[in-house]
């Protein structure tokens, strides 16, 4: 679905009785669109942080003196400022820049495609995630490359682009609309609005719990090491 589709869903549905919905005509009044998109972005960040909806990988090159690898754009080759960063260990490309959209590190593989133990203190080969966007390598070897697969956040949607694609499975579309409605009503200072906000949040949580219980958005991870070949490592 694209942004305009969600405006239609909200206009006919959760926001139909508000001034934002232009009397349920299938759109959101233009003056209110930035606010609604802000809530959409917030909801997308919550959902993509909760469920593995988008998975990406990034290649890092190790250095003996670096044990903590921060997965943020500052350390990416495409964004390298020599005066600020000694060595850009994130090996991305200008046409595919790393954006720092890491919600959670899922797995780490070496150049042979073998998965490394993750957060296993009993295994000397293990790597660790002390923070959601930090990979800790206790025994780094200069020149060795690792492929880090991570759960990614949704790209930020702009209210100026009504054709912007929103990446979300159908089973979670109603949850996103409910989350937007929760925010809209929670910012109205009436008892009735507060109750409506609570209803929408309850719906949001109910849908998410059902999706989790039935594993409706389970994603399978790629078992290839094509990222290495693309960067010339094999």
Short mmCIF file of C-alpha atoms in Angstrom, two decimals:
data_model
loop_
_atom_site.label_atom_id
_atom_site.label_comp_id
_atom_site.label_asym_id
_atom_site.label_seq_id
_atom_site.Cartn_x
_atom_site.Cartn_y
_atom_site.Cartn_z
CA UNK A 1 0.00 0.00 0.00
CA UNK A 2 1.06 3.59 -0.56
CA UNK A 3 0.58 6.60 1.70
CA UNK A 4 -2.61 7.78 -0.03
CA UNK A 5 -4.15 4.33 0.57
CA UNK A 6 -3.60 4.73 4.31
CA UNK A 7 -5.16 8.19 4.20
CA UNK A 8 -8.21 6.55 2.59
CA UNK A 9 -8.33 3.76 5.19
CA UNK A 10 -8.10 6.24 8.05
CA UNK A 11 -10.64 8.62 6.51
CA UNK A 12 -13.26 5.90 6.08
CA UNK A 13 -12.30 4.09 9.26
CA UNK A 14 -10.61 5.13 12.50
CA UNK A 15 -10.65 8.90 11.85
CA UNK A 16 -14.02 9.11 10.07
CA UNK A 17 -15.60 11.09 12.92
CA UNK A 18 -12.83 13.67 13.17
CA UNK A 19 -12.23 16.96 11.36
CA UNK A 20 -9.08 15.46 9.87
CA UNK A 21 -11.05 13.07 7.66
CA UNK A 22 -13.00 15.69 5.70
CA UNK A 23 -16.30 13.99 6.63
CA UNK A 24 -15.04 10.57 5.57
CA UNK A 25 -14.49 11.46 1.92
CA UNK A 26 -11.50 9.16 1.54
CA UNK A 27 -8.73 11.61 2.27
CA UNK A 28 -7.09 13.47 5.13
CA UNK A 29 -7.34 17.25 5.16
CA UNK A 30 -4.08 18.63 3.81
CA UNK A 31 -3.32 20.75 6.86
CA UNK A 32 -3.47 17.62 9.05
CA UNK A 33 -1.44 15.34 6.78
CA UNK A 34 1.98 16.15 8.34
CA UNK A 35 0.67 15.21 11.79
CA UNK A 36 -0.91 11.97 10.57
CA UNK A 37 2.28 11.01 8.72
CA UNK A 38 4.27 11.70 11.87
CA UNK A 39 2.07 9.19 13.70
CA UNK A 40 2.40 6.75 10.80
CA UNK A 41 6.18 6.96 11.00
CA UNK A 42 6.06 6.40 14.74
CA UNK A 43 3.80 3.39 14.27
CA UNK A 44 6.01 1.96 11.53
CA UNK A 45 9.06 2.29 13.77
CA UNK A 46 7.25 0.42 16.55
CA UNK A 47 6.05 -2.36 14.26
CA UNK A 48 9.35 -2.81 12.46
CA UNK A 49 11.13 -2.87 15.79
CA UNK A 50 8.73 -5.50 17.10
CA UNK A 51 8.57 -7.73 14.01
CA UNK A 52 11.33 -8.77 11.55
CA UNK A 53 9.59 -7.20 8.56
CA UNK A 54 12.68 -5.91 6.75
CA UNK A 55 16.04 -7.69 6.91
CA UNK A 56 19.26 -6.26 5.52
CA UNK A 57 22.93 -7.04 5.73
CA UNK A 58 26.03 -4.92 5.96
CA UNK A 59 29.69 -5.81 5.52
CA UNK A 60 32.29 -4.75 8.07
CA UNK A 61 36.08 -5.07 7.82
CA UNK A 62 37.87 -5.81 11.09
CA UNK A 63 40.92 -4.09 12.58
CA UNK A 64 43.07 -5.51 15.39
CA UNK A 65 42.63 -2.42 17.57
CA UNK A 66 38.83 -2.18 17.17
CA UNK A 67 36.59 -4.50 19.19
CA UNK A 68 33.33 -2.52 19.18
CA UNK A 69 31.90 -1.86 15.71
CA UNK A 70 29.20 0.83 15.80
CA UNK A 71 26.71 0.33 12.98
CA UNK A 72 26.05 4.00 12.30
CA UNK A 73 26.59 6.03 9.09
CA UNK A 74 29.56 7.87 10.58
CA UNK A 75 31.69 4.73 10.14
CA UNK A 76 30.48 3.92 6.62
CA UNK A 77 32.80 4.22 3.63
CA UNK A 78 30.17 6.19 1.69
CA UNK A 79 30.00 8.77 4.47
CA UNK A 80 33.68 8.88 5.46
CA UNK A 81 35.16 12.10 6.83
CA UNK A 82 38.91 11.41 7.40
CA UNK A 83 39.19 14.20 9.98
CA UNK A 84 36.54 12.51 12.15
CA UNK A 85 36.99 8.77 11.57
CA UNK A 86 40.33 6.98 11.23
CA UNK A 87 39.01 3.90 9.47
CA UNK A 88 35.58 3.43 7.79
CA UNK A 89 34.98 -0.22 8.66
CA UNK A 90 31.46 -0.38 7.17
CA UNK A 91 32.05 -1.31 3.53
CA UNK A 92 29.02 0.06 1.72
CA UNK A 93 28.68 1.68 -1.69
CA UNK A 94 27.78 5.23 -2.74
CA UNK A 95 24.77 3.87 -4.66
CA UNK A 96 23.80 1.71 -1.65
CA UNK A 97 24.72 3.80 1.40
CA UNK A 98 24.32 2.39 4.87
CA UNK A 99 21.67 4.45 6.66
CA UNK A 100 22.01 3.20 10.24
CA UNK A 101 18.52 1.71 10.28
CA UNK A 102 19.46 -1.11 12.68
CA UNK A 103 16.68 -2.32 14.96
CA UNK A 104 18.41 -5.53 16.03
CA UNK A 105 21.39 -7.62 14.93
CA UNK A 106 20.11 -11.06 13.88
CA UNK A 107 23.17 -13.01 12.79
CA UNK A 108 26.80 -12.68 11.78
CA UNK A 109 28.59 -14.74 9.11
CA UNK A 110 32.20 -14.98 8.02
CA UNK A 111 33.44 -14.93 4.43
CA UNK A 112 32.87 -18.70 4.16
CA UNK A 113 29.18 -18.25 4.94
CA UNK A 114 29.52 -19.84 8.38
CA UNK A 115 27.35 -18.36 11.10
CA UNK A 116 29.22 -17.16 14.19
CA UNK A 117 27.85 -17.76 17.69
CA UNK A 118 26.04 -14.67 18.96
CA UNK A 119 26.06 -13.60 22.62
CA UNK A 120 27.42 -16.93 23.82
CA UNK A 121 30.00 -16.29 26.58
CA UNK A 122 30.85 -20.02 26.70
CA UNK A 123 32.04 -20.02 23.07
CA UNK A 124 35.39 -18.39 22.29
CA UNK A 125 34.28 -17.79 18.70
CA UNK A 126 31.23 -15.80 19.79
CA UNK A 127 30.58 -12.18 18.90
CA UNK A 128 28.32 -9.98 21.02
CA UNK A 129 25.74 -7.20 20.81
CA UNK A 130 26.22 -4.96 23.88
CA UNK A 131 23.89 -2.46 22.22
CA UNK A 132 21.32 -2.90 19.45
CA UNK A 133 23.60 -1.23 16.88
CA UNK A 134 27.01 -2.36 18.17
CA UNK A 135 28.80 -5.56 17.20
CA UNK A 136 31.53 -6.55 19.65
CA UNK A 137 34.29 -8.78 18.27
CA UNK A 138 36.57 -9.85 21.15
CA UNK A 139 39.33 -11.20 18.88
CA UNK A 140 39.39 -9.09 15.70
CA UNK A 141 41.88 -9.86 12.95
CA UNK A 142 42.84 -7.09 10.58
CA UNK A 143 41.46 -7.61 7.08
CA UNK A 144 38.84 -10.19 8.04
CA UNK A 145 35.32 -9.31 6.87
CA UNK A 146 32.02 -10.18 8.53
CA UNK A 147 28.51 -9.97 7.12
CA UNK A 148 26.02 -8.67 9.66
CA UNK A 149 22.34 -9.39 9.04
CA UNK A 150 20.01 -7.10 10.93
CA UNK A 151 16.35 -6.30 11.43
CA UNK A 152 15.80 -2.88 9.89
CA UNK A 153 13.49 0.01 10.66
CA UNK A 154 11.13 1.32 7.99
CA UNK A 155 12.38 4.32 5.96
CA UNK A 156 10.84 7.59 7.08
CA UNK A 157 7.78 8.56 5.04
CA UNK A 158 7.34 12.14 3.85
CA UNK A 159 3.88 13.73 3.84
CA UNK A 160 4.81 15.35 0.52
CA UNK A 161 4.94 11.99 -1.26
CA UNK A 162 1.46 10.47 -1.45
CA UNK A 163 2.87 7.65 -3.62
CA UNK A 164 5.42 6.60 -0.98
CA UNK A 165 5.30 2.84 -0.47
CA UNK A 166 4.66 1.60 3.05
CA UNK A 167 6.21 -1.81 3.58
CA UNK A 168 3.86 -3.66 5.90
CA UNK A 169 2.07 -7.03 5.61
CA UNK A 170 -1.73 -6.87 5.37
CA UNK A 171 -2.12 -8.53 8.78
CA UNK A 172 -0.54 -5.47 10.42
CA UNK A 173 -2.22 -2.70 8.40
CA UNK A 174 -5.09 -2.41 10.88
CA UNK A 175 -2.61 -2.25 13.75
CA UNK A 176 -0.88 0.71 12.10
CA UNK A 177 -4.20 2.52 11.60
CA UNK A 178 -5.16 1.81 15.21
CA UNK A 179 -1.85 3.23 16.40
CA UNK A 180 -2.37 6.42 14.39
CA UNK A 181 -5.89 6.78 15.79
CA UNK A 182 -4.57 6.22 19.32
CA UNK A 183 -2.21 9.17 18.90
CA UNK A 184 -4.88 11.40 17.36
CA UNK A 185 -7.40 10.81 20.15
CA UNK A 186 -4.85 10.83 22.97
CA UNK A 187 -4.02 14.43 22.08
CA UNK A 188 -7.65 15.55 22.47
CA UNK A 189 -8.44 16.83 25.94
CA UNK A 190 -11.80 15.17 26.53
CA UNK A 191 -12.81 12.11 28.51
CA UNK A 192 -14.51 10.59 25.47
CA UNK A 193 -11.35 11.04 23.37
CA UNK A 194 -9.23 9.45 26.09
CA UNK A 195 -11.50 6.41 26.11
CA UNK A 196 -11.34 6.18 22.30
CA UNK A 197 -7.56 6.37 22.46
CA UNK A 198 -7.48 3.49 24.93
CA UNK A 199 -9.76 1.45 22.66
CA UNK A 200 -7.46 1.98 19.69
CA UNK A 201 -4.36 1.07 21.70
CA UNK A 202 -6.08 -2.08 22.93
CA UNK A 203 -6.88 -2.97 19.29
CA UNK A 204 -3.27 -2.32 18.30
CA UNK A 205 -1.94 -4.60 21.04
CA UNK A 206 -4.54 -7.28 20.30
CA UNK A 207 -3.61 -7.43 16.61
CA UNK A 208 0.11 -7.54 17.39
CA UNK A 209 -0.38 -10.28 19.98
CA UNK A 210 -2.40 -12.36 17.51
CA UNK A 211 0.25 -11.95 14.81
CA UNK A 212 2.95 -13.00 17.28
CA UNK A 213 0.97 -15.97 18.59
CA UNK A 214 0.29 -17.30 15.09
CA UNK A 215 3.71 -16.34 13.73
CA UNK A 216 2.06 -14.63 10.76
CA UNK A 217 5.06 -12.54 9.69
CA UNK A 218 7.87 -15.04 10.16
CA UNK A 219 10.74 -14.19 7.82
CA UNK A 220 13.34 -16.67 6.62
CA UNK A 221 16.93 -15.44 6.49
CA UNK A 222 19.13 -15.72 3.42
CA UNK A 223 21.86 -18.29 3.81
CA UNK A 224 24.08 -16.92 1.05
CA UNK A 225 27.17 -14.75 1.29
CA UNK A 226 26.54 -12.75 -1.88
CA UNK A 227 27.50 -9.55 -0.05
CA UNK A 228 31.14 -10.73 0.03
CA UNK A 229 31.17 -11.44 -3.70
CA UNK A 230 29.63 -8.05 -4.41
CA UNK A 231 32.44 -6.33 -2.48
CA UNK A 232 35.16 -8.45 -4.09
CA UNK A 233 36.01 -10.54 -1.02
CA UNK A 234 35.65 -13.95 -2.66
#
